[in-house]
mmCIF file of C-alpha atoms and ligand atoms in Angstrom:
data_model
loop_
_atom_site.group_PDB
_atom_site.id
_atom_site.type_symbol
_atom_site.label_atom_id
_atom_site.label_comp_id
_atom_site.label_asym_id
_atom_site.label_seq_id
_atom_site.Cartn_x
_atom_site.Cartn_y
_atom_site.Cartn_z
ATOM 1 C CA MET R 155 103.969 114.990 105.548
ATOM 2 C CA SER R 156 105.986 112.460 103.554
ATOM 3 C CA LYS R 157 104.681 111.266 100.223
ATOM 4 C CA ARG R 158 101.821 108.775 100.268
ATOM 5 C CA TYR R 159 100.657 106.286 97.675
ATOM 6 C CA ILE R 160 97.838 103.915 96.876
ATOM 7 C CA GLY R 161 99.091 100.406 96.096
ATOM 8 C CA ILE R 162 96.664 98.124 94.276
ATOM 9 C CA ASP R 163 97.116 94.405 93.650
ATOM 10 C CA ILE R 164 94.635 93.075 91.092
ATOM 11 C CA GLY R 165 94.497 89.263 91.125
ATOM 12 C CA GLY R 166 92.172 86.807 89.418
ATOM 13 C CA THR R 167 90.202 86.313 92.627
ATOM 14 C CA ALA R 168 90.433 89.577 94.544
ATOM 15 C CA VAL R 169 91.798 93.101 94.497
ATOM 16 C CA LYS R 170 93.823 94.366 97.466
ATOM 17 C CA ILE R 171 94.222 98.058 98.125
ATOM 18 C CA GLY R 172 96.719 99.674 100.493
ATOM 19 C CA TYR R 173 97.501 103.199 101.683
ATOM 20 C CA VAL R 174 101.297 103.246 101.765
ATOM 21 C CA THR R 175 103.899 105.741 102.987
ATOM 22 C CA ALA R 176 107.138 106.515 101.148
ATOM 23 C CA GLU R 177 108.915 104.284 103.687
ATOM 24 C CA GLY R 178 106.647 101.327 102.918
ATOM 25 C CA GLU R 179 104.433 101.502 105.978
ATOM 26 C CA LEU R 180 100.937 100.188 105.314
ATOM 27 C CA LEU R 181 98.458 102.591 106.952
ATOM 28 C CA ALA R 182 95.225 100.931 105.810
ATOM 29 C CA THR R 183 94.165 98.051 103.568
ATOM 30 C CA ASP R 184 91.035 96.582 102.077
ATOM 31 C CA SER R 185 90.147 93.834 99.627
ATOM 32 C CA LYS R 186 87.214 92.892 97.423
ATOM 33 C CA ARG R 187 86.365 89.835 95.323
ATOM 34 C CA VAL R 188 86.581 90.419 91.566
ATOM 35 C CA ASP R 189 85.273 87.030 90.384
ATOM 36 C CA PHE R 190 81.793 87.124 92.010
ATOM 37 C CA ASP R 191 79.898 86.936 88.691
ATOM 38 C CA HIS R 192 82.593 85.173 86.626
ATOM 39 C CA TYR R 193 83.937 88.550 85.451
ATOM 40 C CA GLN R 194 80.707 89.615 83.743
ATOM 41 C CA THR R 195 81.301 92.785 85.697
ATOM 42 C CA PRO R 196 84.728 93.618 84.236
ATOM 43 C CA ILE R 197 87.503 93.456 86.842
ATOM 44 C CA ILE R 198 88.451 97.073 86.188
ATOM 45 C CA VAL R 199 84.922 98.245 87.098
ATOM 46 C CA THR R 200 85.059 96.364 90.411
ATOM 47 C CA VAL R 201 88.540 97.730 91.071
ATOM 48 C CA LYS R 202 87.592 101.357 90.365
ATOM 49 C CA ASN R 203 84.551 101.114 92.646
ATOM 50 C CA ALA R 204 86.644 99.508 95.388
ATOM 51 C CA VAL R 205 89.283 102.258 95.136
ATOM 52 C CA ASP R 206 86.669 105.037 95.282
ATOM 53 C CA GLN R 207 85.077 103.418 98.337
ATOM 54 C CA PHE R 208 88.473 102.972 100.002
ATOM 55 C CA LEU R 209 89.458 106.608 99.488
ATOM 56 C CA ALA R 210 86.103 107.777 100.896
ATOM 57 C CA LEU R 211 86.144 105.385 103.851
ATOM 58 C CA GLU R 212 89.721 106.284 104.851
ATOM 59 C CA HIS R 213 89.159 110.010 104.199
ATOM 60 C CA ILE R 214 92.063 110.101 101.751
ATOM 61 C CA THR R 215 92.087 113.100 99.425
ATOM 62 C CA LEU R 216 93.801 113.125 96.040
ATOM 63 C CA ALA R 217 95.820 116.167 97.150
ATOM 64 C CA GLU R 218 97.736 114.063 99.671
ATOM 65 C CA LEU R 219 98.555 111.294 97.155
ATOM 66 C CA SER R 220 101.623 111.032 94.924
ATOM 67 C CA GLY R 221 100.178 108.343 92.692
ATOM 68 C CA PHE R 222 98.777 104.855 92.150
ATOM 69 C CA GLY R 223 101.101 101.856 91.936
ATOM 70 C CA ILE R 224 99.210 98.989 90.371
ATOM 71 C CA SER R 225 100.124 95.305 90.296
ATOM 72 C CA ALA R 226 97.994 93.294 87.890
ATOM 73 C CA THR R 227 97.494 89.684 86.868
ATOM 74 C CA GLY R 228 98.255 88.672 83.301
ATOM 75 C CA GLN R 229 100.778 89.907 80.775
ATOM 76 C CA ILE R 230 101.039 93.605 81.396
ATOM 77 C CA ASP R 231 102.488 96.030 78.881
ATOM 78 C CA THR R 232 104.232 98.159 81.471
ATOM 79 C CA LYS R 233 105.034 100.956 79.035
ATOM 80 C CA GLU R 234 101.373 101.462 78.081
ATOM 81 C CA GLY R 235 99.776 100.190 81.296
ATOM 82 C CA VAL R 236 97.568 97.834 79.295
ATOM 83 C CA VAL R 237 96.735 94.139 79.751
ATOM 84 C CA SER R 238 98.279 92.625 76.642
ATOM 85 C CA GLY R 239 97.443 88.965 77.287
ATOM 86 C CA THR R 240 96.654 86.213 79.748
ATOM 87 C CA ALA R 241 97.510 82.553 79.939
ATOM 88 C CA GLY R 242 94.151 81.680 81.452
ATOM 89 C CA HIS R 243 90.564 82.565 80.859
ATOM 90 C CA ILE R 244 89.630 85.785 82.602
ATOM 91 C CA ALA R 245 86.802 87.398 80.648
ATOM 92 C CA ASN R 246 86.742 91.146 79.973
ATOM 93 C CA TRP R 247 90.367 91.675 80.971
ATOM 94 C CA ILE R 248 92.627 91.559 77.874
ATOM 95 C CA GLN R 249 93.207 95.037 76.392
ATOM 96 C CA THR R 250 91.973 96.824 79.534
ATOM 97 C CA PRO R 251 93.776 100.220 79.486
ATOM 98 C CA ILE R 252 94.358 100.255 83.254
ATOM 99 C CA ALA R 253 96.775 103.202 83.356
ATOM 100 C CA GLN R 254 94.598 105.411 81.138
ATOM 101 C CA ILE R 255 91.477 104.737 83.208
ATOM 102 C CA PHE R 256 93.254 105.724 86.430
ATOM 103 C CA LYS R 257 94.895 108.800 84.873
ATOM 104 C CA ASP R 258 91.558 110.024 83.512
ATOM 105 C CA SER R 259 89.856 109.503 86.862
ATOM 106 C CA TYR R 260 92.424 110.863 89.309
ATOM 107 C CA HIS R 261 94.965 112.903 87.301
ATOM 108 C CA LEU R 262 97.897 111.461 89.243
ATOM 109 C CA PRO R 263 100.951 109.365 88.215
ATOM 110 C CA VAL R 264 100.120 105.711 87.574
ATOM 111 C CA SER R 265 102.272 102.632 86.963
ATOM 112 C CA VAL R 266 101.066 99.148 86.065
ATOM 113 C CA VAL R 267 103.292 96.074 86.363
ATOM 114 C CA ASN R 268 102.682 92.303 86.317
ATOM 115 C CA ASP R 269 101.831 90.888 89.775
ATOM 116 C CA ALA R 270 104.735 88.442 89.986
ATOM 117 C CA ASP R 271 107.215 91.221 89.183
ATOM 118 C CA CYS R 272 105.570 93.380 91.839
ATOM 119 C CA ALA R 273 105.918 90.601 94.417
ATOM 120 C CA LEU R 274 109.643 90.493 93.655
ATOM 121 C CA MET R 275 110.027 94.285 93.939
ATOM 122 C CA GLY R 276 108.088 94.260 97.216
ATOM 123 C CA GLU R 277 110.475 91.643 98.604
ATOM 124 C CA CYS R 278 113.471 93.637 97.356
ATOM 125 C CA TRP R 279 112.206 96.844 98.964
ATOM 126 C CA LEU R 280 110.951 95.572 102.315
ATOM 127 C CA GLY R 281 111.227 91.786 102.534
ATOM 128 C CA ALA R 282 113.520 88.792 102.124
ATOM 129 C CA ALA R 283 115.396 90.158 99.080
ATOM 130 C CA ARG R 284 116.529 93.438 100.658
ATOM 131 C CA GLY R 285 120.095 94.184 99.618
ATOM 132 C CA TYR R 286 120.242 91.637 96.777
ATOM 133 C CA ARG R 287 120.812 92.719 93.174
ATOM 134 C CA ASP R 288 120.558 89.401 91.325
ATOM 135 C CA VAL R 289 117.385 87.536 92.229
ATOM 136 C CA VAL R 290 115.163 84.902 90.633
ATOM 137 C CA MET R 291 111.765 84.712 92.329
ATOM 138 C CA VAL R 292 109.129 82.074 91.690
ATOM 139 C CA THR R 293 105.722 82.174 93.305
ATOM 140 C CA ILE R 294 104.201 78.726 93.604
ATOM 141 C CA GLY R 295 100.407 78.673 93.770
ATOM 142 C CA THR R 296 97.520 77.806 91.462
ATOM 143 C CA GLY R 297 100.009 78.576 88.694
ATOM 144 C CA ILE R 298 103.634 79.738 88.706
ATOM 145 C CA GLY R 299 104.557 83.408 88.699
ATOM 146 C CA GLY R 300 108.048 84.721 88.316
ATOM 147 C CA GLY R 301 110.259 87.747 88.296
ATOM 148 C CA ILE R 302 113.935 88.328 87.592
ATOM 149 C CA LEU R 303 116.137 91.070 88.976
ATOM 150 C CA THR R 304 119.496 91.344 87.285
ATOM 151 C CA GLU R 305 122.161 93.818 88.458
ATOM 152 C CA GLY R 306 119.452 95.591 90.465
ATOM 153 C CA ARG R 307 117.101 96.066 87.493
ATOM 154 C CA LEU R 308 113.851 94.283 86.864
ATOM 155 C CA LEU R 309 114.059 92.272 83.644
ATOM 156 C CA THR R 310 111.146 93.491 81.503
ATOM 157 C CA GLY R 311 111.856 92.519 77.902
ATOM 158 C CA VAL R 312 110.820 94.565 74.894
ATOM 159 C CA ARG R 313 107.089 94.606 75.763
ATOM 160 C CA GLY R 314 107.448 94.584 79.521
ATOM 161 C CA ILE R 315 106.223 91.005 79.859
ATOM 162 C CA ALA R 316 109.451 89.049 80.474
ATOM 163 C CA GLY R 317 109.645 86.533 83.290
ATOM 164 C CA GLU R 318 106.581 84.440 82.418
ATOM 165 C CA LEU R 319 108.233 81.557 84.227
ATOM 166 C CA GLY R 320 105.134 79.367 84.433
ATOM 167 C CA HIS R 321 105.092 78.818 80.702
ATOM 168 C CA PHE R 322 108.456 77.547 79.609
ATOM 169 C CA PRO R 323 107.958 73.973 78.467
ATOM 170 C CA ILE R 324 109.819 71.258 80.367
ATOM 171 C CA ARG R 325 108.215 68.220 78.657
ATOM 172 C CA ALA R 326 107.812 67.830 74.908
ATOM 173 C CA ASP R 327 104.596 65.781 74.984
ATOM 174 C CA GLY R 328 103.399 66.979 78.341
ATOM 175 C CA GLU R 329 100.005 68.030 79.619
ATOM 176 C CA LEU R 330 97.972 70.656 77.796
ATOM 177 C CA CYS R 331 98.282 74.066 79.474
ATOM 178 C CA SER R 332 95.780 76.940 79.639
ATOM 179 C CA CYS R 333 98.188 78.943 77.418
ATOM 180 C CA GLY R 334 97.680 76.450 74.558
ATOM 181 C CA ASN R 335 101.087 74.760 74.737
ATOM 182 C CA ARG R 336 101.977 71.405 76.222
ATOM 183 C CA GLY R 337 104.325 70.563 79.069
ATOM 184 C CA CYS R 338 104.581 74.024 80.655
ATOM 185 C CA TYR R 339 106.535 74.344 83.915
ATOM 186 C CA GLU R 340 103.439 75.242 85.933
ATOM 187 C CA LYS R 341 101.691 72.021 84.870
ATOM 188 C CA TYR R 342 104.358 70.188 86.930
ATOM 189 C CA ALA R 343 105.560 72.689 89.527
ATOM 190 C CA SER R 344 102.459 74.547 90.769
ATOM 191 C CA THR R 345 100.508 73.604 93.878
ATOM 192 C CA THR R 346 97.709 72.614 91.501
ATOM 193 C CA ALA R 347 100.092 70.087 89.942
ATOM 194 C CA LEU R 348 100.850 68.551 93.352
ATOM 195 C CA VAL R 349 97.146 68.352 94.217
ATOM 196 C CA ASN R 350 96.409 66.697 90.859
ATOM 197 C CA MET R 351 99.213 64.155 91.399
ATOM 198 C CA VAL R 352 97.577 63.157 94.683
ATOM 199 C CA ARG R 353 94.029 63.213 93.257
ATOM 200 C CA ASP R 354 95.071 60.877 90.425
ATOM 201 C CA ARG R 355 96.049 58.297 93.041
ATOM 202 C CA ALA R 356 93.507 59.308 95.685
ATOM 203 C CA ASP R 357 92.135 55.783 96.292
ATOM 204 C CA GLU R 358 95.581 54.601 97.261
ATOM 205 C CA LEU R 359 97.054 57.757 98.898
ATOM 206 C CA VAL R 360 94.101 59.377 100.699
ATOM 207 C CA PRO R 361 91.221 56.852 100.651
ATOM 208 C CA ASP R 362 89.456 58.602 103.556
ATOM 209 C CA ILE R 363 89.232 62.007 101.826
ATOM 210 C CA SER R 364 86.928 63.064 98.998
ATOM 211 C CA ALA R 365 88.768 64.471 95.973
ATOM 212 C CA ASP R 366 87.345 67.988 96.530
ATOM 213 C CA HIS R 367 88.962 68.200 99.950
ATOM 214 C CA ILE R 368 92.503 67.457 98.814
ATOM 215 C CA ASP R 369 94.631 70.589 98.904
ATOM 216 C CA GLY R 370 98.236 71.569 99.574
ATOM 217 C CA GLN R 371 97.629 72.131 103.276
ATOM 218 C CA LEU R 372 96.137 68.663 103.751
ATOM 219 C CA ILE R 373 99.003 67.025 101.874
ATOM 220 C CA PHE R 374 101.656 68.779 103.964
ATOM 221 C CA ASN R 375 99.779 68.070 107.199
ATOM 222 C CA ARG R 376 99.837 64.359 106.400
ATOM 223 C CA VAL R 377 103.490 64.404 105.380
ATOM 224 C CA SER R 378 104.339 66.090 108.687
ATOM 225 C CA GLN R 379 102.465 63.293 110.473
ATOM 226 C CA GLY R 380 104.744 60.745 108.807
ATOM 227 C CA ASP R 381 102.847 59.671 105.654
ATOM 228 C CA THR R 382 105.712 58.221 103.593
ATOM 229 C CA ALA R 383 103.679 57.546 100.413
ATOM 230 C CA LEU R 384 102.622 61.200 100.253
ATOM 231 C CA ARG R 385 106.156 62.267 101.107
ATOM 232 C CA SER R 386 107.442 60.513 97.992
ATOM 233 C CA VAL R 387 104.803 62.272 95.823
ATOM 234 C CA VAL R 388 105.880 65.618 97.303
ATOM 235 C CA SER R 389 109.506 64.697 96.616
ATOM 236 C CA GLU R 390 108.699 63.940 92.955
ATOM 237 C CA TRP R 391 106.931 67.324 92.721
ATOM 238 C CA ILE R 392 109.934 69.078 94.283
ATOM 239 C CA THR R 393 112.105 67.479 91.576
ATOM 240 C CA SER R 394 109.944 69.129 88.894
ATOM 241 C CA ILE R 395 110.270 72.506 90.640
ATOM 242 C CA THR R 396 114.023 71.921 90.895
ATOM 243 C CA LEU R 397 114.511 71.198 87.183
ATOM 244 C CA GLY R 398 113.036 74.566 86.171
ATOM 245 C CA LEU R 399 114.955 76.464 88.826
ATOM 246 C CA VAL R 400 118.270 74.830 87.900
ATOM 247 C CA GLY R 401 117.768 76.029 84.314
ATOM 248 C CA LEU R 402 117.075 79.549 85.542
ATOM 249 C CA ILE R 403 120.099 79.499 87.864
ATOM 250 C CA HIS R 404 122.353 78.445 84.998
ATOM 251 C CA ILE R 405 120.960 81.244 82.808
ATOM 252 C CA PHE R 406 120.863 84.130 85.295
ATOM 253 C CA ASN R 407 123.498 83.234 87.913
ATOM 254 C CA PRO R 408 121.454 84.726 90.767
ATOM 255 C CA GLN R 409 122.699 85.295 94.288
ATOM 256 C CA LEU R 410 119.212 84.650 95.663
ATOM 257 C CA VAL R 411 116.431 82.300 94.613
ATOM 258 C CA LEU R 412 113.309 83.432 96.413
ATOM 259 C CA ILE R 413 110.307 81.138 96.745
ATOM 260 C CA GLY R 414 106.870 82.686 97.260
ATOM 261 C CA GLY R 415 103.365 81.302 97.654
ATOM 262 C CA GLY R 416 101.642 79.599 100.592
ATOM 263 C CA VAL R 417 103.775 76.462 100.373
ATOM 264 C CA SER R 418 106.986 78.458 100.880
ATOM 265 C CA GLN R 419 106.152 78.691 104.586
ATOM 266 C CA GLN R 420 106.895 74.944 104.897
ATOM 267 C CA GLU R 421 110.571 75.311 105.750
ATOM 268 C CA GLU R 422 111.389 71.764 106.864
ATOM 269 C CA LEU R 423 109.127 69.833 104.473
ATOM 270 C CA PHE R 424 109.551 72.009 101.408
ATOM 271 C CA ILE R 425 112.282 74.664 101.382
ATOM 272 C CA GLU R 426 114.973 72.415 102.889
ATOM 273 C CA PRO R 427 114.507 69.452 100.494
ATOM 274 C CA LEU R 428 114.125 71.889 97.573
ATOM 275 C CA ARG R 429 117.409 73.563 98.517
ATOM 276 C CA GLU R 430 119.125 70.175 98.751
ATOM 277 C CA GLN R 431 117.860 69.061 95.332
ATOM 278 C CA ILE R 432 118.733 72.361 93.647
ATOM 279 C CA LEU R 433 122.291 72.268 94.976
ATOM 280 C CA SER R 434 122.706 68.665 93.823
ATOM 281 C CA TYR R 435 121.693 69.486 90.208
ATOM 282 C CA THR R 436 123.416 72.865 89.859
ATOM 283 C CA MET R 437 126.957 73.261 88.539
ATOM 284 C CA PRO R 438 129.386 74.041 91.387
ATOM 285 C CA GLY R 439 130.359 77.477 90.085
ATOM 286 C CA PHE R 440 126.730 78.622 90.339
ATOM 287 C CA CYS R 441 126.280 77.240 93.877
ATOM 288 C CA LYS R 442 128.965 79.479 95.332
ATOM 289 C CA ASP R 443 127.190 82.145 97.418
ATOM 290 C CA LEU R 444 123.765 80.937 96.183
ATOM 291 C CA ILE R 445 120.991 81.458 98.729
ATOM 292 C CA ILE R 446 117.605 79.735 98.452
ATOM 293 C CA LYS R 447 114.914 80.919 100.832
ATOM 294 C CA SER R 448 111.233 81.743 101.225
ATOM 295 C CA ALA R 449 109.590 85.120 100.653
ATOM 296 C CA GLN R 450 108.552 87.241 103.618
ATOM 297 C CA LEU R 451 105.785 89.687 102.795
ATOM 298 C CA GLY R 452 102.937 87.290 101.981
ATOM 299 C CA ASN R 453 99.830 88.850 100.481
ATOM 300 C CA ASN R 454 101.043 92.425 100.729
ATOM 301 C CA ALA R 455 104.140 91.943 98.551
ATOM 302 C CA GLY R 456 102.317 92.834 95.322
ATOM 303 C CA LEU R 457 100.824 96.140 96.342
ATOM 304 C CA LEU R 458 104.016 97.225 98.138
ATOM 305 C CA GLY R 459 106.113 96.276 95.102
ATOM 306 C CA ALA R 460 103.771 98.242 92.851
ATOM 307 C CA VAL R 461 104.455 101.317 94.974
ATOM 308 C CA ALA R 462 108.200 100.599 94.842
ATOM 309 C CA TYR R 463 108.052 100.612 91.042
ATOM 310 C CA LEU R 464 106.024 103.847 90.981
ATOM 311 C CA LYS R 465 108.668 105.398 93.240
ATOM 312 C CA ASN R 466 111.283 104.491 90.607
ATOM 313 C CA LEU R 467 113.174 102.165 92.884
ATOM 314 C CA PHE R 468 113.586 99.536 90.144
HETATM 315 ZN ZN1 LIG U 766 101.472 77.282 79.533
#
């Protein structure tokens, strides 16, 4: 039998677990909420219980496993497998020695990498970035996640936490961010930012909807039905996303800019205008051979990428 792995993607809301072959086939998956009591039960406790249950339920023995590839939210010290920081407020998470806990429990190889980096490696192994060696990936959701592949290697930095793309400031006196700084990229380029832009002008833009019911899906549905006022808000938001990406393109000279997150599935209303704006702001030399497209693997990218890293593919 070929080698088999457990891929684990620990997010702020849920943990996803997958039983993965060496070729990247997903044989079984499961997921569990981790935020059910506002993290009073530490995430790592929920994760360990979920993994034990998964192994029992799927009749997977440790003897048939070659290791655990773990993708985790926050700033992850990849060398030590420890959570070294977060930009938000997840209780009982910073300093969690994830790798040590798994090694002590299962006595198998373990790797721990930031979730946005794992999403990129998943896409490089099995998704939209297959065959590319110079890639900038941004995942647009509640916040902004990012990963950078340069000459086929994942950019990690000295502590393994490089690529925190949500938190480079783009406005000097901008909005206060959960990281403590002002004007961070994700305050203007995340889906949350778009929703807040619409909520701030809700009486005028969506008078028939209560503020709680405004989300990205609703906004894009209305734009697709021809709402021109909302279309111009979306366009302004796309400009903010563009400004950050143009900076990254000028720094890293990627061949591929990969866009992840739910909104990336909006090809006509999002990816196409984003591509147009990026090309209009980017210096011509950097546009040559530049491809801008959406990610492919969706929710499984993280756990598959974690296995790719464990397998030493990156
Ligand atoms: Zn920030």
